[in-house]
XYZ file of C-alpha atoms in Angstrom:
577
model
C 14.079 14.691 10.691
C 15.303 12.780 13.720
C 16.562 9.249 13.116
C 15.609 6.460 15.504
C 18.522 4.621 17.174
C 17.326 1.315 15.668
C 17.121 2.668 12.113
C 18.785 0.307 9.636
C 19.209 -2.457 12.233
C 17.412 -5.830 12.367
C 14.007 -5.531 13.988
C 13.980 -6.646 17.635
C 11.194 -8.919 18.842
C 9.660 -6.028 20.786
C 8.704 -4.351 17.497
C 6.991 -7.371 15.948
C 3.264 -7.357 15.318
C 1.124 -9.841 17.253
C -0.243 -11.559 14.143
C -2.798 -13.868 15.866
C -4.285 -10.864 17.707
C -4.324 -8.875 14.479
C -6.204 -11.570 12.543
C -8.562 -12.288 15.455
C -9.400 -8.575 15.645
C -10.216 -8.585 11.921
C -13.089 -10.969 12.618
C -14.004 -10.074 16.204
C -14.086 -6.282 16.222
C -16.930 -4.390 14.581
C -16.482 -0.811 13.338
C -18.830 1.905 14.560
C -19.842 3.939 11.484
C -20.695 6.850 13.792
C -16.962 7.180 14.449
C -15.199 8.907 11.549
C -11.992 6.916 12.027
C -13.903 3.626 11.724
C -15.715 4.392 8.467
C -14.617 3.378 4.974
C -12.349 6.095 3.627
C -10.697 5.947 0.209
C -7.567 8.088 0.140
C -4.918 8.438 -2.560
C -4.246 4.678 -2.431
C -7.599 3.164 -1.483
C -8.973 2.287 1.947
C -6.357 1.562 4.617
C -6.406 0.833 8.300
C -5.716 -1.804 10.933
C -8.017 -4.302 12.582
C -7.063 -3.521 16.188
C -8.270 0.077 15.697
C -11.493 -1.021 13.956
C -10.418 0.664 10.725
C -9.794 -2.486 8.626
C -12.112 -5.318 9.612
C -14.283 -7.974 8.035
C -17.278 -5.628 7.950
C -15.315 -3.006 6.008
C -14.292 -5.489 3.326
C -17.766 -7.018 3.046
C -19.319 -3.558 2.687
C -16.734 -2.373 0.147
C -17.051 -5.526 -1.967
C -20.831 -5.247 -2.100
C -20.379 -1.633 -3.175
C -17.873 -2.699 -5.848
C -20.196 -5.442 -7.116
C -23.067 -2.964 -7.449
C -20.812 -0.297 -8.952
C -19.374 -2.549 -11.666
C -22.886 -3.810 -12.517
C -24.104 -0.215 -12.888
C -21.197 0.475 -15.257
C -21.874 -2.602 -17.374
C -18.686 -4.391 -16.296
C -19.558 -8.050 -16.790
C -16.161 -9.673 -17.362
C -13.814 -11.297 -14.882
C -12.586 -9.490 -11.787
C -8.900 -10.192 -11.124
C -8.473 -10.426 -7.356
C -5.009 -10.204 -5.831
C -3.524 -9.760 -2.383
C -0.054 -9.182 -0.978
C 1.603 -10.838 2.026
C 0.447 -8.578 4.860
C -1.248 -10.525 7.645
C -4.677 -9.010 6.961
C -4.541 -9.487 3.193
C -5.524 -13.155 2.928
C -8.416 -12.894 5.419
C -9.676 -9.886 3.451
C -9.293 -11.795 0.174
C -11.472 -14.620 1.502
C -14.123 -12.138 2.617
C -14.001 -10.563 -0.842
C -14.487 -13.966 -2.485
C -17.554 -14.648 -0.321
C -19.247 -11.370 -1.263
C -18.228 -11.109 -4.914
C -19.172 -14.727 -5.679
C -22.549 -14.293 -3.991
C -23.156 -11.339 -6.315
C -22.437 -13.416 -9.408
C -19.068 -11.827 -10.118
C -16.630 -14.152 -11.909
C -13.543 -13.867 -9.731
C -10.071 -14.850 -10.967
C -7.442 -15.671 -8.332
C -3.821 -16.839 -8.584
C -3.619 -20.590 -8.130
C -0.444 -22.118 -6.730
C -1.304 -25.469 -8.338
C -1.623 -23.887 -11.810
C 1.536 -21.771 -11.542
C 5.029 -22.805 -12.693
C 6.947 -24.979 -10.256
C 9.366 -22.180 -9.339
C 6.457 -19.928 -8.376
C 4.820 -22.343 -5.982
C 7.981 -23.519 -4.240
C 7.310 -21.452 -1.133
C 3.601 -22.370 -0.988
C 3.124 -25.879 -2.410
C -0.481 -27.036 -2.865
C -1.680 -29.212 -0.010
C -4.928 -31.109 0.622
C -7.619 -28.969 2.200
C -10.988 -27.344 1.717
C -9.417 -24.147 0.381
C -6.986 -23.987 -2.543
C -3.447 -22.689 -2.116
C -3.273 -19.169 -3.531
C -0.242 -17.098 -4.469
C 0.154 -13.418 -3.603
C -0.383 -11.136 -6.582
C 1.492 -7.879 -7.233
C -0.427 -4.729 -8.112
C 1.175 -4.542 -11.590
C 0.102 -8.128 -12.354
C -3.534 -7.209 -11.724
C -3.190 -4.093 -13.874
C -1.449 -6.073 -16.629
C -4.164 -8.747 -16.542
C -6.979 -6.187 -16.792
C -5.291 -4.175 -19.559
C -4.396 -7.330 -21.520
C -7.886 -8.798 -21.257
C -9.613 -5.598 -22.302
C -7.205 -5.059 -25.201
C -7.962 -8.566 -26.465
C -4.412 -9.786 -25.864
C -5.647 -12.501 -23.531
C -9.295 -13.444 -23.490
C -12.111 -12.004 -25.585
C -13.597 -8.857 -24.048
C -16.322 -8.878 -26.677
C -17.504 -12.311 -25.586
C -16.530 -12.269 -21.933
C -17.128 -8.611 -21.093
C -14.741 -6.017 -19.737
C -12.536 -6.975 -16.809
C -11.568 -5.023 -13.701
C -9.539 -5.766 -10.591
C -9.024 -5.516 -6.847
C -5.709 -5.543 -4.998
C -5.757 -6.085 -1.249
C -2.639 -4.328 0.023
C -1.534 -1.400 2.173
C 1.576 -1.144 -0.043
C 4.743 -0.539 1.996
C 2.855 0.258 5.211
C 3.718 -1.489 8.514
C 2.790 -5.152 9.078
C -0.306 -4.371 11.144
C -1.991 -2.469 8.306
C -4.428 -3.622 5.658
C -5.473 -1.985 2.416
C -7.981 -2.294 -0.427
C -7.688 -0.842 -3.942
C -10.169 -1.035 -6.839
C -8.921 -0.867 -10.430
C -11.720 -0.351 -12.985
C -11.511 -1.541 -16.617
C -8.732 0.858 -17.563
C -6.540 -1.179 -15.182
C -5.251 1.686 -13.049
C -6.341 3.235 -9.754
C -9.977 4.305 -9.700
C -10.602 8.025 -10.046
C -12.067 10.198 -7.329
C -15.660 9.958 -8.595
C -15.592 6.173 -8.546
C -13.942 5.839 -5.150
C -16.338 8.416 -3.695
C -19.324 6.419 -4.953
C -17.913 3.141 -3.614
C -17.015 4.747 -0.279
C -20.481 6.252 0.138
C -22.237 2.989 -0.685
C -19.955 0.988 1.616
C -20.610 3.297 4.538
C -24.361 2.986 3.958
C -23.947 -0.782 4.256
C -22.053 -0.332 7.536
C -24.755 1.984 8.880
C -27.412 -0.562 7.884
C -25.665 -3.433 9.632
C -24.682 -5.117 6.338
C -28.294 -6.212 5.771
C -28.033 -5.775 1.990
C -24.618 -7.459 1.699
C -24.841 -10.808 -0.073
C -22.414 -13.564 0.996
C -21.854 -17.260 0.561
C -19.529 -19.585 2.505
C -16.057 -19.339 1.068
C -15.716 -23.090 0.419
C -18.933 -23.016 -1.618
C -17.611 -20.090 -3.614
C -14.500 -22.034 -4.578
C -16.370 -25.273 -5.234
C -19.333 -23.782 -7.074
C -17.601 -22.453 -10.163
C -17.817 -18.779 -9.194
C -14.052 -18.533 -8.696
C -11.536 -19.349 -11.419
C -8.194 -20.672 -10.239
C -5.754 -19.417 -12.855
C -2.009 -19.163 -13.445
C -1.394 -15.416 -13.259
C 2.386 -15.795 -13.117
C 3.120 -17.083 -16.611
C 1.230 -14.451 -18.663
C 2.979 -11.622 -16.843
C 6.438 -13.203 -16.985
C 6.085 -14.091 -20.676
C 5.085 -10.530 -21.532
C 7.996 -8.888 -19.687
C 10.172 -9.059 -22.808
C 7.614 -6.778 -24.477
C 8.477 -3.956 -22.097
C 12.136 -4.595 -21.115
C 14.920 -5.918 -23.369
C 15.749 -8.933 -21.232
C 17.702 -10.516 -24.070
C 20.311 -7.771 -23.740
C 20.406 -8.283 -19.969
C 21.020 -12.013 -20.349
C 23.607 -11.503 -23.107
C 25.546 -9.048 -20.958
C 25.853 -11.661 -18.226
C 24.879 -9.208 -15.514
C 24.628 -10.558 -11.994
C 21.326 -9.396 -10.532
C 20.153 -9.401 -6.924
C 16.516 -9.006 -5.921
C 14.997 -8.642 -2.472
C 11.195 -8.849 -2.607
C 11.046 -7.783 1.066
C 8.794 -10.739 1.804
C 6.259 -9.570 -0.730
C 4.197 -10.618 -3.711
C 7.079 -10.359 -6.201
C 8.681 -13.522 -4.781
C 6.753 -16.161 -6.789
C 7.613 -14.348 -10.021
C 11.390 -14.257 -9.667
C 12.348 -17.899 -10.264
C 10.119 -18.206 -13.364
C 11.526 -14.885 -14.597
C 15.129 -16.021 -14.231
C 14.416 -19.387 -15.858
C 12.403 -17.963 -18.758
C 15.042 -15.433 -19.795
C 18.251 -17.123 -18.655
C 19.107 -14.404 -16.145
C 21.803 -14.678 -13.494
C 19.384 -13.586 -10.795
C 19.721 -14.299 -7.090
C 16.813 -13.908 -4.710
C 18.586 -12.370 -1.741
C 15.874 -13.338 0.731
C 12.936 -15.673 0.193
C 11.561 -15.127 3.703
C 7.793 -14.660 3.897
C 6.522 -13.754 7.345
C 3.392 -11.662 8.079
C 5.253 -10.038 10.983
C 8.072 -9.075 8.559
C 10.522 -9.996 11.306
C 13.416 -10.130 8.807
C 13.150 -6.407 7.990
C 15.542 -3.660 9.000
C 13.949 -0.877 11.053
C 12.954 2.276 9.183
C 14.021 5.835 10.024
C 11.310 6.357 12.662
C 11.722 3.107 14.552
C 8.895 1.287 12.746
C 8.943 -1.785 10.554
C 8.004 -0.558 7.105
C 8.690 -2.324 3.808
C 9.734 0.840 2.028
C 12.114 -0.061 -0.781
C 13.028 3.619 -1.235
C 14.295 3.920 2.358
C 18.010 3.398 2.903
C 17.212 2.197 6.413
C 14.625 -0.418 5.417
C 16.881 -1.461 2.523
C 20.085 -1.559 4.601
C 20.495 -5.312 4.109
C 20.434 -5.088 0.323
C 22.634 -1.996 0.296
C 25.240 -3.877 2.367
C 25.303 -6.613 -0.291
C 25.556 -4.226 -3.267
C 29.120 -5.126 -4.270
C 28.052 -8.673 -5.066
C 25.793 -7.588 -7.932
C 25.955 -5.478 -11.067
C 22.429 -4.242 -10.368
C 20.118 -5.078 -7.493
C 16.603 -3.971 -6.648
C 13.929 -4.367 -4.018
C 10.148 -4.136 -4.113
C 7.521 -3.411 -1.507
C 4.932 -6.103 -0.601
C 2.652 -5.445 -3.589
C 5.621 -4.763 -5.919
C 4.342 -1.451 -7.219
C 7.407 0.422 -5.927
C 11.075 -0.027 -6.678
C 14.390 0.573 -4.967
C 17.448 0.416 -7.249
C 20.814 -0.476 -5.704
C 24.137 -0.268 -7.582
C 27.795 -0.585 -6.704
C 28.541 3.047 -7.497
C 25.494 4.614 -5.909
C 24.088 2.322 -3.253
C 20.346 2.939 -3.043
C 19.498 5.433 -5.781
C 17.253 8.353 -4.947
C 13.939 7.717 -6.789
C 14.094 11.154 -8.445
C 17.603 10.412 -9.704
C 16.644 7.057 -11.141
C 13.589 8.495 -12.886
C 15.842 10.989 -14.661
C 18.245 8.257 -15.796
C 15.347 6.061 -16.928
C 13.685 8.891 -18.854
C 16.841 9.853 -20.731
C 17.600 6.218 -21.541
C 14.082 5.386 -22.723
C 13.777 8.418 -24.988
C 17.036 7.328 -26.638
C 16.403 3.571 -26.814
C 12.740 3.109 -27.708
C 12.686 3.784 -31.461
C 9.187 2.337 -31.867
C 7.631 4.725 -29.403
C 5.684 7.508 -31.085
C 7.380 10.905 -31.016
C 4.343 12.147 -29.112
C 5.068 9.811 -26.165
C 6.073 12.187 -23.398
C 6.832 12.151 -19.708
C 4.384 12.122 -16.808
C 5.375 13.451 -13.374
C 3.612 14.684 -10.273
C 3.946 18.256 -9.042
C 6.317 17.153 -6.270
C 8.683 15.190 -8.523
C 12.041 16.663 -9.555
C 12.137 19.466 -12.118
C 15.265 17.870 -13.559
C 12.839 15.622 -15.435
C 11.596 18.711 -17.290
C 15.129 19.369 -18.472
C 15.610 15.740 -19.511
C 12.360 15.834 -21.496
C 13.205 19.172 -23.103
C 16.595 17.849 -24.228
C 14.808 14.895 -25.823
C 12.127 17.043 -27.422
C 9.351 15.436 -25.366
C 6.428 17.054 -23.600
C 5.923 16.893 -19.842
C 2.522 16.290 -18.263
C 2.539 17.455 -14.631
C -0.327 16.157 -12.488
C -1.361 16.149 -8.808
C -0.065 13.489 -6.414
C -1.698 10.136 -7.151
C -1.008 7.616 -9.902
C -4.626 7.718 -11.067
C -3.853 10.975 -12.866
C -1.493 9.159 -15.245
C -4.088 6.631 -16.406
C -5.476 8.558 -19.426
C -1.996 9.283 -20.793
C -0.768 5.720 -20.291
C -3.916 4.246 -21.841
C -3.592 6.459 -24.910
C 0.168 5.989 -25.290
C 0.806 9.698 -24.670
C 3.088 8.986 -21.709
C 6.164 6.886 -22.401
C 7.183 6.995 -18.744
C 5.100 8.086 -15.773
C 6.620 8.361 -12.320
C 6.454 9.748 -8.802
C 9.119 10.878 -6.354
C 7.911 8.114 -4.028
C 9.438 5.367 -6.226
C 6.386 4.416 -8.248
C 6.509 4.340 -12.049
C 5.573 2.447 -15.178
C 6.291 2.725 -18.902
C 4.967 1.721 -22.303
C 5.692 -1.526 -24.075
C 8.650 -1.427 -26.429
C 6.236 -1.086 -29.375
C 4.486 1.892 -27.753
C 1.443 -0.018 -26.491
C 0.080 0.160 -22.974
C 1.835 -2.143 -20.483
C 0.143 -1.272 -17.196
C -1.789 1.732 -15.964
C -0.592 1.214 -12.414
C 2.914 1.285 -10.944
C 5.224 -1.608 -11.762
C 8.203 -2.005 -9.437
C 9.356 -5.256 -11.055
C 9.638 -3.665 -14.491
C 11.425 -0.614 -13.132
C 13.955 -2.896 -11.439
C 14.518 -4.861 -14.644
C 14.815 -1.623 -16.604
C 17.809 -0.667 -14.425
C 19.424 -3.934 -15.524
C 18.673 -3.161 -19.178
C 20.199 0.299 -18.805
C 23.389 -1.166 -17.345
C 23.530 -3.889 -20.003
C 23.026 -1.587 -22.990
C 25.128 1.387 -21.851
C 27.790 -0.576 -20.014
C 27.547 1.956 -17.191
C 26.257 1.995 -13.645
C 22.954 3.964 -13.439
C 24.437 6.053 -10.606
C 27.296 7.118 -12.903
C 24.783 7.938 -15.622
C 23.005 10.257 -13.205
C 26.238 12.079 -12.433
C 26.881 12.522 -16.150
C 23.350 13.821 -16.641
C 23.674 16.434 -13.890
C 26.982 17.654 -15.300
C 25.080 18.543 -18.443
C 21.697 19.662 -17.104
C 22.389 20.835 -13.542
C 22.299 19.139 -10.163
C 19.284 19.836 -7.981
C 19.042 19.590 -4.204
C 15.713 18.134 -3.070
C 14.053 17.600 0.309
C 10.734 16.973 1.999
C 9.833 17.964 5.545
C 6.693 17.483 7.639
C 5.332 20.294 9.792
C 2.568 20.139 12.451
C -0.949 21.037 11.331
C -4.303 20.317 12.950
C -7.456 19.494 10.999
C -8.515 23.137 10.611
C -5.072 24.147 9.350
C -4.939 21.243 6.910
C -8.314 22.289 5.563
C -7.068 25.843 5.016
C -4.008 24.580 3.153
C -6.093 22.277 0.993
C -8.261 25.236 -0.060
C -5.460 27.781 -0.463
C -5.631 29.753 -3.718
C -2.939 31.701 -5.619
C -4.517 35.018 -4.613
C -4.070 34.040 -0.954
C -0.279 34.010 -1.418
C 0.874 37.628 -1.353
C 4.625 37.074 -1.303
C 6.410 38.340 -4.418
C 9.869 37.109 -3.396
C 10.957 33.696 -2.145
C 14.487 32.705 -1.101
C 15.857 35.855 -2.713
C 14.170 35.310 -6.075
C 11.043 36.689 -7.709
C 7.997 34.438 -7.545
C 7.216 33.318 -11.091
C 4.078 31.285 -10.455
C 1.731 30.207 -7.696
C -0.267 27.130 -8.642
C -3.270 25.458 -7.057
C -4.007 23.318 -10.100
C -1.753 20.957 -12.016
C -0.405 22.347 -15.298
C -0.875 19.012 -17.051
C -4.590 18.457 -16.495
C -5.997 21.365 -14.492
C -6.881 19.133 -11.539
C -6.727 20.650 -8.028
C -3.447 20.089 -6.205
C -5.034 20.014 -2.767
C -2.373 22.554 -1.758
C -0.096 25.015 -3.524
C 3.105 25.075 -5.536
C 5.300 28.191 -5.743
C 7.930 28.477 -8.479
C 11.012 30.719 -8.643
C 13.867 30.886 -11.152
C 16.119 28.365 -9.400
C 13.600 26.131 -7.700
C 10.167 25.557 -6.242
C 8.261 24.364 -3.216
C 4.931 22.599 -2.819
C 2.865 22.279 0.355
C -0.017 19.869 0.816
C -1.822 18.481 3.860
C -1.508 14.882 4.947
C -4.710 12.885 4.690
C -3.886 10.633 7.631
C -1.687 12.567 10.073
C -1.706 15.958 11.837
C 1.010 17.332 9.561
C 1.436 19.051 6.260
C 4.196 18.160 3.827
C 6.600 20.616 2.246
C 8.539 19.494 -0.820
C 11.254 21.740 -2.219
C 13.958 21.666 -4.838
C 16.749 24.046 -5.751
C 19.209 24.158 -8.618
C 21.185 26.767 -6.673
C 22.475 24.493 -3.920
C 21.735 23.274 -0.405
C 21.736 26.733 1.173
C 19.090 27.951 -1.266
C 17.085 24.773 -0.623
C 17.171 25.462 3.125
C 15.849 28.975 2.490
C 13.048 27.605 0.300
C 11.971 25.176 3.016
C 12.128 27.791 5.761
C 10.314 30.521 3.858
C 7.740 28.037 2.573
C 6.756 27.237 6.143
C 6.638 30.958 6.969
C 4.355 31.505 3.983
C 2.038 28.684 5.064
C 2.029 30.002 8.647
C 0.973 33.411 7.321
C -1.910 31.780 5.472
C -2.990 30.027 8.679
C -2.812 33.346 10.517
C -4.901 35.106 7.868
C -7.527 32.384 8.106
C -7.652 32.627 11.893
C -6.255 29.130 12.521
C -2.719 30.001 13.597
C -1.068 27.733 16.165
């Protein structure tokens, strides 16, 4: 992978998004549903796009919200809908559109009020006179926590008020010009494929019909008419954090913590968190700017708020020696980037292994049946960690939605992805969230350091001395639409190789071992490693993930021969380059 000359450096003005043009395009440009790229399309993480390309515009959000309103009514979901948005430029306009449509459909919408929040939360957006209330950004895990808590009867009465669900308007760590929309049904996690397919189909029908069946009311009437509840969403989440992380031990250890929210939705939560638990926590940057002009440039020359990228996180990494533990979050705070003095920015796979070992040793109230959830492209070192702890591993396809049943039932103590998304159970074994929680994973790193007295990076080195040290990589290779379709439909019988990187092929998988769901690609396993290949849903590439416990040279062979194997499959299908 080539590295852009600007990678890791402050973003020059030439890279900044034209925010006024972006927001104007949201309202002014109309998508053409006859064009595939301009239709509603729910991928692994909801619908995403950008207004200037007519892929994320007012009409999309109006159509999707009408589809959500009808969908939840058909499922008997009559409780509150928790509506959150991050700090991307298109998120607040989309939130206001959502309020107009949902309120007109009689949905009781709950939003995060700056006026109702603790003083420390509203410092960067104080309430001011105006027709619209001041709203705070809401992290993805806060919406999931609110839905799960309501429906479990921890807060609110689901019997009297009905089951709750949620929407988060965010493109996650994507560039500033992007927008995104995610629906979380009453289980609190990402909607499954059947639900998103139904919502997508209905939304596109509304686009094709010119939005004639979409109900709307003026946004000021929605706020004034009692359809929208202005609530403090900060305090319930912050108060419950001690139920999932031992913050008392963190405070008692006197650890100095640094947090960089990367201009995102975690920011309003940090001051109340530090005050509530007496933490020595410094917010490294409180800048909020829809152009994200304060960011360091990512590896490819783009501005991207990726807290797992050492280039995007270069500012925090440079400050690492000033803190015992530091962490960053992406704009919707569902991802984490852990930074320590000994390790700098920890590889997400490495941190997951440290977290898993720690949790299985320090959560005595978890049931013995609480195992580990991982995706098929996450490190196999986790399997060894789980085996040493006597815990089962549930391996699922890429996508956090596959973890929801296990998290809801308490069967997964920790569920995580190689892309720096994870969550865990409450300390008593109850469900915390069914979506990723980057804030909790950052605080967990502090707990680990406080309880063990060791740097998480050192703990990883100790772990690999005992269980083996893997080499891991991901590469992207060119693939047109026809080739990506072939890869998505590839079956074990289509792979005729019996040897890979000098070792006998032990298994060829097209379904996840943990739940039997299709991988949308293949995974090939040998004695010392594995590779997985899956097509991108948004780019003309396919992704190859590989890992070897036999060293870098063996890893290079796995990657090379994996691409040869995929090329042979393309050739056999008549779609070779």
